[in-house]
């Protein structure tokens, strides 16, 4: 074997650094495998840039735009760049909104034209629809709501948009509109282009394989037009493209003057894990990575488990088996040291025990986003007010309880107290109400969310969000005076009715999960992250999704005629997507990796996976 050292890729940092030289900008495409240090290169190069050009950039009010895939990644990069103001690190949605938000009249024109096209499309579909059915009723509703939006457009003075929220009010833009408008302005408006180029002579995009293709195309066009003014840098890995809106074949046919450095090393994982991900990747592009010279060993195991087994028992047993074969005690350590990756959030909810609360709400599209990013006032009543109150209560921290009540209760806020003559009695009565609420937990009792909500609402201790008021009205616990409020979506209320039957302990687990304080994540959500020990859970039946099929990937379920047609036409299939997702999930592991695949045919799974050359016989265990 050829000798190499750990610095074989060090030249890449220099090449990228030269590209972002403000005096001779060049564009580049750094696509390399998992753990190859793309993020590290980004940070290294920008830190060097700050030293050399930082003062000048600050003086001329210029910035480098760094676009990341998630808020968490943006925060992490900002931190590693020491919050320096010459760097503007944000997600694609925040970046786009910042660019367009002051162009209200232009946005209005765009929305107007777009609505006209959308309505015409829907009307055409409606005219072809046979009779009245669920789809046609839904479509009629959509047409009506779009017409209303069109009619109210002239009244809007300013659009609003929350990159992390659901954006359901009439004056708000939705996520895809923000992206399309930005792409359109970049392509068509000279003034807009000038502002963008002046402010951001360097635009770097991390995880660009998953960045909205519309925007990538617009930025490519811009760079092509203004080569001497813009350095566009794309970081990514085609093998890690897991969302459908990313641009396929990104990098194919790049202009000849783009710099395309290559990285050969994986700095993250131990050798056995790298061998596995090299094999998984081999059919796609054959790119092979080398381990660092000191990372010689590493353990991978695949457990083919019969679907009839009790999952929580099996997963515990597997941790024990992993401890034995890795000689690593932490595999069995009160579950804090193993990162478990499920395909869908509801699988994590089930394992962590917060499904009664989570599943019904997650099934409603309109509240899905806010359930995951913590922007729903209804959820926040439990997770951001009652939960801290409960935590202060169990710590017997009276001071903290008083603080929380002061911050959130209208009974004792400044205005209420100003009006109140007998302030002391207000404090006393509020205190009684708080104690009454906390008495729900007496003697280890775990109240349901409905019990908590009823207590809060009765005592008017905290403001009951309007959705929850309507749910209480449906359960007969509240009378609604304002009929208009009843216009809330029936699906949302129905979902909340079920969610409120959950015990409060579910909120504790749910909060840990969404605040990333648990040891659970999804195959997709952990992109860019790394963990010492990883357990990948695979079960198509439990995940209920249609985007991915591990059963097909592992050769257990036959391909459909559509799959075959797509393969014959050279189009992407669900199997390709699943293979890439599998690559992302496996490549998070640094030391050891356990894959737990639930199946109806464990023997067949074992045979196939060994035939693929991904595992050898003693790395695959059947559990029936
Ligand atoms: N040159 C290097 N020397 C030592 N460690 C490195 C080097 N480059 C990267 N690493 C380490 O390797 C790990 C992976 O690096 P990084 O996250 O930058 O990779 P990546 O290419 O962005 O990965 P992915 O595509 O999988 O998200 C990190 O722990 C990082 O600190």
XYZ file of C-alpha atoms and ligand atoms in Angstrom:
655
model
C 0.000 0.000 0.000
C 1.248 3.481 -0.818
C 2.487 5.513 2.084
C 0.744 8.768 2.868
C 0.490 11.206 5.712
C -2.424 13.068 7.259
C -1.637 16.295 5.413
C -2.286 15.067 1.895
C -5.171 17.519 1.428
C -3.569 20.563 2.956
C -3.128 22.216 -0.469
C -6.923 22.515 -0.769
C -7.126 25.246 1.884
C -4.575 27.309 -0.042
C -6.371 26.878 -3.347
C -9.680 27.997 -1.835
C -8.037 30.892 -0.060
C -6.673 32.158 -3.373
C -10.172 32.013 -4.886
C -11.653 34.433 -2.388
C -8.888 36.994 -2.859
C -10.869 40.244 -3.332
C -8.349 41.398 -5.937
C -8.793 38.421 -8.237
C -11.950 36.513 -7.322
C -12.422 33.048 -8.710
C -15.234 30.610 -8.205
C -14.810 27.113 -6.884
C -16.497 23.818 -6.265
C -15.245 21.824 -3.311
C -17.133 18.576 -3.390
C -15.721 15.812 -1.242
C -16.904 12.858 0.812
C -18.158 12.724 4.386
C -15.755 13.807 7.088
C -13.232 15.129 4.597
C -12.996 18.430 6.442
C -15.023 20.690 4.139
C -16.429 22.642 7.078
C -12.976 22.765 8.603
C -11.569 24.177 5.353
C -14.345 26.786 5.293
C -13.442 27.936 8.793
C -9.663 27.852 8.157
C -9.912 29.892 4.994
C -12.284 32.459 6.473
C -10.172 32.875 9.598
C -7.183 33.602 7.371
C -9.268 36.010 5.310
C -10.297 37.882 8.429
C -6.665 38.389 9.400
C -5.631 39.689 6.014
C -8.667 41.496 4.624
C -10.985 41.894 7.640
C -10.232 45.548 8.385
C -10.557 46.553 4.757
C -13.870 44.724 4.372
C -15.220 46.334 7.498
C -14.151 49.773 6.316
C -15.814 49.286 2.925
C -18.899 47.723 4.512
C -18.525 44.481 2.587
C -19.286 41.013 3.802
C -18.796 37.391 2.939
C -22.124 35.564 2.765
C -22.038 32.025 4.110
C -25.208 30.087 3.447
C -25.822 27.021 5.561
C -28.507 24.361 5.498
C -29.757 24.668 9.071
C -29.915 27.296 11.805
C -27.796 25.033 13.981
C -25.048 24.979 11.333
C -25.258 28.773 10.966
C -24.876 29.211 14.729
C -21.944 26.814 14.851
C -20.081 28.508 12.001
C -20.774 31.983 13.442
C -19.335 30.808 16.734
C -16.242 29.345 15.108
C -15.735 32.600 13.214
C -15.914 34.421 16.537
C -19.026 36.419 15.554
C -16.999 38.688 13.298
C -19.220 41.194 11.478
C -17.598 40.719 8.055
C -19.276 37.329 7.913
C -22.986 37.028 7.358
C -23.865 33.431 8.165
C -27.469 32.401 7.589
C -29.757 29.795 6.097
C -30.881 30.186 2.517
C -34.296 31.434 3.679
C -32.923 34.121 6.009
C -30.363 35.159 3.410
C -33.016 35.468 0.704
C -35.469 37.327 2.900
C -32.810 39.825 3.968
C -32.096 40.532 0.322
C -35.678 41.048 -0.812
C -37.543 42.402 2.213
C -37.288 46.063 1.264
C -38.534 45.520 -2.283
C -42.244 45.557 -1.361
C -43.644 46.936 -4.667
C -41.598 44.433 -6.702
C -42.662 41.592 -4.429
C -46.267 42.653 -4.900
C -45.962 42.524 -8.666
C -44.355 39.103 -8.480
C -47.026 37.711 -6.143
C -49.774 39.223 -8.282
C -48.469 37.620 -11.481
C -47.767 34.354 -9.771
C -51.248 34.150 -8.247
C -52.818 34.748 -11.653
C -50.822 31.874 -13.124
C -51.536 29.579 -10.168
C -55.281 30.304 -10.269
C -55.406 29.694 -14.019
C -53.580 26.362 -13.549
C -55.924 25.258 -10.792
C -58.971 26.307 -12.796
C -57.792 24.296 -15.739
C -57.314 21.237 -13.540
C -60.739 21.838 -12.022
C -62.395 21.947 -15.422
C -60.984 18.481 -16.151
C -62.091 17.039 -12.840
C -64.893 14.477 -13.045
C -67.687 15.326 -10.628
C -67.292 16.450 -7.062
C -64.757 14.571 -4.981
C -62.311 15.229 -2.142
C -59.632 16.562 -4.513
C -61.989 18.900 -6.349
C -63.394 20.273 -3.089
C -59.854 20.890 -1.835
C -58.925 22.531 -5.117
C -61.993 24.800 -5.032
C -60.962 25.933 -1.565
C -57.445 26.650 -2.812
C -58.758 28.693 -5.737
C -60.974 30.702 -3.419
C -58.178 31.402 -0.967
C -55.811 32.451 -3.770
C -58.473 34.780 -5.188
C -58.924 36.332 -1.756
C -55.192 36.816 -1.468
C -55.090 38.430 -4.887
C -57.905 40.807 -3.930
C -56.261 41.819 -0.667
C -52.822 42.341 -2.194
C -53.272 46.068 -2.798
C -53.911 46.655 0.907
C -50.609 45.139 2.028
C -48.104 47.801 3.068
C -45.283 45.459 3.957
C -44.850 41.724 3.664
C -43.792 39.694 6.616
C -41.912 36.432 6.753
C -40.469 34.202 9.421
C -37.779 31.859 8.047
C -38.485 29.448 10.893
C -42.241 29.643 11.081
C -45.422 28.585 9.323
C -46.264 32.014 7.768
C -50.009 31.615 7.527
C -51.294 35.214 7.731
C -52.443 37.041 4.579
C -49.538 39.491 4.513
C -46.895 36.806 4.892
C -44.839 35.115 2.207
C -44.295 31.393 2.324
C -40.904 29.667 2.137
C -40.981 28.743 -1.511
C -42.182 32.204 -2.549
C -39.220 33.800 -0.808
C -36.809 31.546 -2.694
C -38.534 32.002 -6.053
C -38.738 35.782 -5.658
C -35.060 36.018 -4.738
C -34.049 33.830 -7.676
C -36.205 35.898 -9.982
C -34.780 39.221 -8.748
C -31.198 37.940 -9.023
C -31.883 36.968 -12.619
C -33.848 39.978 -13.751
C -33.231 43.153 -11.720
C -30.097 45.129 -12.403
C -30.320 47.246 -9.258
C -30.842 44.154 -7.150
C -27.772 42.509 -8.699
C -25.649 45.580 -8.016
C -26.727 45.734 -4.373
C -26.014 42.054 -3.924
C -22.573 42.184 -5.587
C -21.585 45.317 -3.710
C -22.463 43.915 -0.367
C -21.348 40.333 -0.926
C -18.361 39.997 -3.279
C -17.960 36.461 -1.903
C -20.864 34.035 -1.528
C -20.146 30.615 -0.076
C -22.748 27.862 0.096
C -22.348 24.936 2.434
C -24.239 21.676 1.716
C -24.920 23.104 -1.723
C -26.045 19.709 -3.039
C -29.272 20.316 -1.103
C -29.656 24.055 -1.695
C -32.747 25.037 -3.688
C -31.879 24.568 -7.343
C -33.718 27.715 -8.431
C -31.410 29.821 -6.344
C -28.273 27.908 -7.283
C -29.131 28.430 -10.955
C -29.673 32.160 -10.401
C -26.334 32.510 -8.598
C -24.559 30.587 -11.359
C -25.990 33.023 -13.879
C -24.920 35.987 -11.786
C -21.382 34.646 -11.410
C -21.185 34.001 -15.120
C -22.198 37.591 -15.832
C -19.890 39.176 -13.245
C -16.876 36.862 -13.035
C -14.535 39.665 -12.028
C -16.806 40.858 -9.207
C -18.040 37.693 -7.556
C -16.414 34.669 -6.034
C -19.039 31.943 -5.719
C -17.925 28.941 -3.708
C -19.855 25.712 -3.388
C -19.118 23.182 -0.684
C -20.855 19.840 -0.660
C -21.039 16.222 -1.608
C -23.331 14.829 -4.304
C -23.545 11.580 -2.349
C -25.120 13.461 0.554
C -27.970 15.011 -1.483
C -31.050 13.873 0.393
C -33.699 16.500 -0.260
C -35.599 16.673 -3.514
C -35.113 20.383 -4.050
C -31.335 20.117 -4.407
C -29.874 20.368 -7.899
C -29.182 17.004 -9.507
C -25.763 16.568 -11.112
C -24.500 19.745 -9.547
C -20.980 20.269 -10.782
C -21.470 18.561 -14.149
C -20.414 20.923 -16.899
C -18.954 23.610 -14.648
C -17.256 26.469 -16.507
C -13.585 25.697 -17.164
C -12.362 28.602 -15.035
C -13.900 27.196 -11.847
C -11.376 25.707 -9.412
C -12.245 22.151 -8.373
C -9.908 20.897 -5.661
C -10.216 17.282 -4.516
C -9.921 15.849 -1.018
C -8.847 12.285 -0.429
C -8.944 11.872 3.326
C -11.727 11.244 5.821
C -10.599 12.726 9.139
C -13.688 11.674 11.072
C -14.098 7.928 11.068
C -12.050 4.890 11.808
C -10.883 2.688 8.959
C -13.618 0.011 9.041
C -16.349 2.639 8.858
C -14.604 4.367 5.948
C -14.277 1.017 4.133
C -18.036 0.562 4.532
C -18.990 4.014 3.258
C -16.524 3.643 0.358
C -18.339 0.439 -0.624
C -21.774 2.039 -0.271
C -20.561 4.804 -2.527
C -18.741 2.607 -5.024
C -21.653 2.145 -7.424
C -22.470 5.838 -7.540
C -19.174 7.525 -8.287
C -16.455 5.211 -7.013
C -14.898 7.950 -4.880
C -12.751 6.337 -2.189
C -11.475 7.965 0.958
C -8.420 7.190 3.049
C -8.482 7.079 6.842
C -6.084 9.133 8.943
C -2.991 7.063 9.553
C -3.730 6.581 13.269
C -7.398 5.594 12.742
C -6.706 1.980 11.961
C -9.576 -0.058 13.411
C -13.288 0.712 14.029
C -16.273 -1.616 14.256
C -19.403 -2.035 12.106
C -22.216 -4.498 12.721
C -25.541 -5.123 11.053
C -28.350 -6.747 13.019
C -31.101 -8.265 10.884
C -34.024 -8.337 13.307
C -37.362 -10.019 12.852
C -40.207 -7.469 12.894
C -42.020 -9.577 15.463
C -39.477 -8.690 18.165
C -40.006 -6.133 20.909
C -38.024 -3.172 19.653
C -36.993 -1.568 22.887
C -35.735 -4.884 24.270
C -33.874 -5.689 21.065
C -32.232 -2.280 20.886
C -31.062 -2.657 24.483
C -29.683 -6.103 23.717
C -27.862 -4.731 20.693
C -26.178 -2.056 22.806
C -24.976 -4.840 25.074
C -23.659 -6.839 22.110
C -21.923 -3.726 20.777
C -20.293 -3.185 24.137
C -18.903 -6.686 23.983
C -17.621 -6.553 20.432
C -16.122 -3.067 20.716
C -14.910 -3.399 24.274
C -16.388 0.057 24.755
C -18.341 0.414 28.015
C -20.104 3.503 26.732
C -22.356 1.445 24.488
C -24.275 0.433 27.578
C -24.093 3.584 29.627
C -27.582 4.713 30.670
C -28.238 5.485 26.998
C -26.401 8.800 27.012
C -23.454 7.911 24.816
C -25.023 6.278 21.788
C -26.617 8.390 19.085
C -29.678 6.608 17.745
C -30.786 7.626 14.279
C -34.349 6.894 13.202
C -35.778 7.590 9.786
C -38.747 9.645 10.958
C -39.416 11.803 14.001
C -42.348 9.662 15.106
C -39.963 6.705 15.502
C -37.898 8.749 17.930
C -41.112 9.921 19.628
C -42.117 6.314 20.178
C -38.732 5.329 21.575
C -38.539 8.338 23.842
C -42.197 8.038 24.860
C -43.871 11.197 23.564
C -46.034 9.818 20.740
C -49.442 10.583 22.227
C -48.574 14.248 22.161
C -46.475 14.297 18.985
C -48.113 11.977 16.463
C -51.519 13.667 16.087
C -49.995 17.135 15.759
C -47.297 15.970 13.358
C -49.975 14.526 11.101
C -51.333 18.026 10.391
C -49.268 19.781 7.722
C -50.016 23.278 8.970
C -48.470 22.709 12.372
C -45.670 20.337 11.422
C -42.983 23.005 11.162
C -43.832 24.742 14.385
C -43.914 21.405 16.201
C -40.289 20.879 15.238
C -38.936 24.381 15.608
C -40.799 25.447 18.742
C -42.650 28.448 17.287
C -46.216 27.458 18.197
C -47.705 29.456 21.065
C -49.951 26.543 21.977
C -47.018 24.164 22.327
C -44.941 26.821 24.028
C -47.515 27.169 26.787
C -46.464 23.680 27.853
C -42.827 23.572 26.795
C -41.684 27.110 27.563
C -43.910 28.095 30.500
C -45.274 25.044 32.310
C -42.112 22.960 31.848
C -39.708 25.498 33.420
C -42.276 26.103 36.148
C -42.442 22.396 36.872
C -38.635 22.112 36.834
C -38.316 25.002 39.293
C -40.986 23.348 41.438
C -39.165 20.034 41.694
C -35.999 21.894 42.618
C -38.076 23.791 45.165
C -36.750 27.028 43.668
C -39.373 29.571 44.764
C -37.410 32.469 43.345
C -37.395 30.919 39.854
C -41.125 30.097 40.087
C -41.843 33.745 40.906
C -39.708 34.865 37.970
C -41.514 32.623 35.509
C -44.910 33.746 36.714
C -43.855 37.383 36.581
C -42.598 36.952 33.041
C -45.603 35.107 31.634
C -48.668 35.808 33.726
C -50.908 38.726 32.922
C -52.156 38.660 36.518
C -48.913 40.142 37.782
C -47.430 41.937 34.825
C -46.573 45.630 35.157
C -49.784 47.009 33.665
C -52.000 44.759 35.742
C -50.188 45.751 38.908
C -50.374 49.445 38.108
C -54.148 49.210 37.960
C -54.403 47.122 41.105
C -54.945 48.882 44.405
C -54.188 45.991 46.661
C -51.019 44.626 45.091
C -50.215 42.323 47.959
C -53.499 40.511 47.688
C -52.952 40.111 43.922
C -49.605 38.477 44.649
C -51.200 36.205 47.241
C -54.021 35.109 45.025
C -51.668 34.511 42.089
C -49.460 32.487 44.366
C -52.441 30.372 45.369
C -53.277 29.765 41.729
C -49.707 28.693 41.021
C -49.782 26.315 43.979
C -53.079 24.944 42.802
C -51.539 24.241 39.395
C -48.452 22.650 40.917
C -50.620 20.488 43.163
C -51.426 18.488 40.030
C -48.034 16.832 40.468
C -48.603 15.960 44.095
C -47.311 12.584 45.284
C -45.724 11.691 41.972
C -48.926 12.188 40.002
C -48.411 12.878 36.280
C -51.241 15.125 35.061
C -52.447 15.145 31.471
C -51.973 18.241 29.347
C -55.738 18.749 29.369
C -55.815 18.834 33.173
C -53.015 21.384 33.178
C -54.684 23.480 30.513
C -58.008 23.478 32.324
C -56.381 24.648 35.545
C -54.494 27.444 33.774
C -57.550 28.548 31.861
C -59.878 28.488 34.864
C -57.527 30.580 36.942
C -56.512 32.741 33.977
C -52.995 32.172 35.218
C -51.360 32.325 31.770
C -52.883 33.410 28.514
C -54.596 30.458 26.849
C -53.713 30.541 23.127
C -56.796 30.865 20.892
C -56.394 27.396 19.363
C -56.414 25.800 22.806
C -59.425 27.880 23.835
C -61.287 26.426 20.879
C -60.249 22.923 21.849
C -61.563 23.545 25.356
C -64.805 24.768 23.800
C -65.086 21.504 21.878
C -64.574 19.518 25.044
C -67.217 21.667 26.720
C -64.851 23.316 29.174
C -64.986 26.777 27.654
C -67.638 28.987 26.090
C -66.553 30.941 23.044
C -68.136 34.329 22.671
C -66.559 35.441 19.473
C -68.031 33.185 16.789
C -65.439 34.312 14.269
C -62.758 32.565 16.211
C -64.470 29.276 15.464
C -63.073 29.532 11.982
C -60.018 27.532 13.044
C -59.072 24.460 11.031
C -60.947 21.355 12.203
C -57.892 19.151 11.631
C -55.816 21.250 13.999
C -58.435 21.189 16.741
C -59.000 17.461 16.347
C -55.260 16.836 16.577
C -54.972 18.934 19.709
C -57.868 17.125 21.319
C -55.889 13.891 21.095
C -52.538 15.493 21.952
C -53.965 16.939 25.166
C -54.666 13.457 26.479
C -50.883 12.953 26.792
C -49.257 12.995 30.200
C -47.042 15.959 30.988
C -43.988 13.672 31.066
C -44.294 13.567 27.266
C -43.574 17.293 27.114
C -40.354 16.717 29.033
C -39.158 14.148 26.484
C -40.441 16.133 23.494
C -38.521 19.201 24.670
C -35.316 17.231 25.028
C -35.764 15.905 21.515
C -36.406 19.176 19.726
C -33.743 21.010 21.691
C -31.259 18.356 20.603
C -30.590 17.385 24.182
C -31.490 13.766 23.574
C -29.520 10.970 21.999
C -31.999 10.647 19.145
C -31.843 12.206 15.720
C -33.025 11.407 12.219
C -30.938 10.012 9.359
C -31.480 13.347 7.577
C -31.287 15.731 10.515
C -27.767 14.775 11.539
C -26.172 15.866 8.301
C -22.908 17.613 9.116
C -22.713 16.170 12.637
C -20.596 13.369 14.090
C -20.807 11.010 17.063
C -18.518 8.374 18.578
C -21.104 5.596 18.615
C -24.032 5.483 16.207
C -27.019 3.149 16.019
C -28.963 3.438 12.757
C -32.531 2.143 13.029
C -34.140 0.951 9.830
C -37.753 -0.131 9.472
C -39.757 0.838 6.404
C -42.973 -0.371 8.022
C -42.536 1.781 11.080
C -41.340 4.826 9.153
C -44.391 4.736 6.857
C -42.676 7.033 4.380
C -42.725 6.739 0.617
C -39.547 8.667 -0.196
C -37.165 5.973 0.988
C -37.186 2.199 0.872
C -34.487 0.304 2.690
C -36.275 -2.968 1.867
C -35.706 -2.268 -1.823
C -32.152 -1.075 -1.218
C -31.364 -4.299 0.630
C -32.951 -6.361 -2.149
C -35.804 -7.679 -0.018
C -38.695 -5.993 -1.732
C -38.954 -6.214 -5.526
C -38.738 -3.077 -7.635
C -42.006 -1.720 -8.978
C -42.551 -1.209 -12.692
C -42.104 2.547 -12.108
C -38.729 1.939 -10.428
C -37.680 -0.205 -13.368
C -38.894 2.405 -15.856
C -36.933 5.117 -14.024
C -33.804 2.967 -13.990
C -34.166 2.236 -17.714
C -34.548 5.942 -18.430
C -31.576 6.822 -16.247
C -33.814 8.709 -13.816
C -33.435 8.860 -10.071
C -35.297 6.246 -8.004
C -36.211 5.904 -4.340
C -33.378 3.376 -4.101
C -30.806 6.005 -5.122
C -32.215 8.377 -2.508
C -32.146 5.667 0.148
C -28.561 4.736 -0.712
C -27.470 8.347 -0.236
C -29.383 8.616 3.029
C -27.741 5.411 4.229
C -24.358 6.902 3.352
C -25.122 10.059 5.362
C -26.318 8.089 8.400
C -23.401 5.617 8.457
C -20.779 8.300 7.894
C -21.693 10.100 11.129
C -19.929 7.428 13.195
C -16.385 8.010 14.393
C -15.625 4.846 16.358
C -18.327 2.223 15.943
C -21.572 1.747 14.074
C -24.527 -0.583 14.639
C -27.188 -0.880 11.960
C -30.445 -2.339 13.200
C -32.624 -3.386 10.310
C -36.098 -4.744 11.035
C -37.296 -7.156 8.402
C -39.673 -10.029 7.693
C -36.814 -12.052 6.188
C -33.636 -11.671 8.279
C -31.788 -14.507 6.479
C -32.376 -12.982 3.076
C -31.255 -9.590 4.333
C -28.051 -11.093 5.689
C -27.339 -12.949 2.452
C -27.901 -9.868 0.276
C -25.889 -7.474 2.376
C -22.934 -9.859 2.372
C -23.284 -10.344 -1.398
C -23.115 -6.579 -1.843
C -19.689 -6.794 -0.188
C -20.705 -4.234 2.451
C -20.265 -6.582 5.433
C -18.550 -9.882 6.083
C -20.247 -12.884 7.646
C -19.279 -12.308 11.275
C -20.357 -8.670 11.117
C -23.995 -9.560 10.454
C -26.148 -11.097 13.156
C -29.680 -12.394 12.854
C -32.044 -11.818 15.763
C -35.303 -13.755 15.411
N -7.089 18.628 8.508
C -7.671 18.060 9.556
N -6.946 17.596 10.595
C -7.547 17.023 11.657
N -8.859 16.875 11.797
C -9.637 17.324 10.806
C -9.088 17.948 9.637
N -10.101 18.280 8.815
C -11.237 17.886 9.455
N -10.962 17.320 10.628
C -11.946 16.779 11.605
O -12.702 15.792 10.915
C -14.080 15.866 11.261
C -14.910 16.096 10.017
O -14.651 17.387 9.507
P -15.775 18.277 8.846
O -17.000 18.239 9.673
O -15.170 19.563 8.496
O -16.041 17.410 7.545
P -17.110 17.616 6.394
O -16.407 17.334 5.120
O -17.761 18.937 6.541
O -18.086 16.417 6.733
P -19.586 16.041 6.280
O -19.694 16.227 4.790
O -19.681 14.596 6.642
O -20.490 16.876 7.065
C -14.183 16.969 12.290
O -14.112 16.394 13.583
C -12.957 17.812 12.028
O -12.528 18.503 13.181
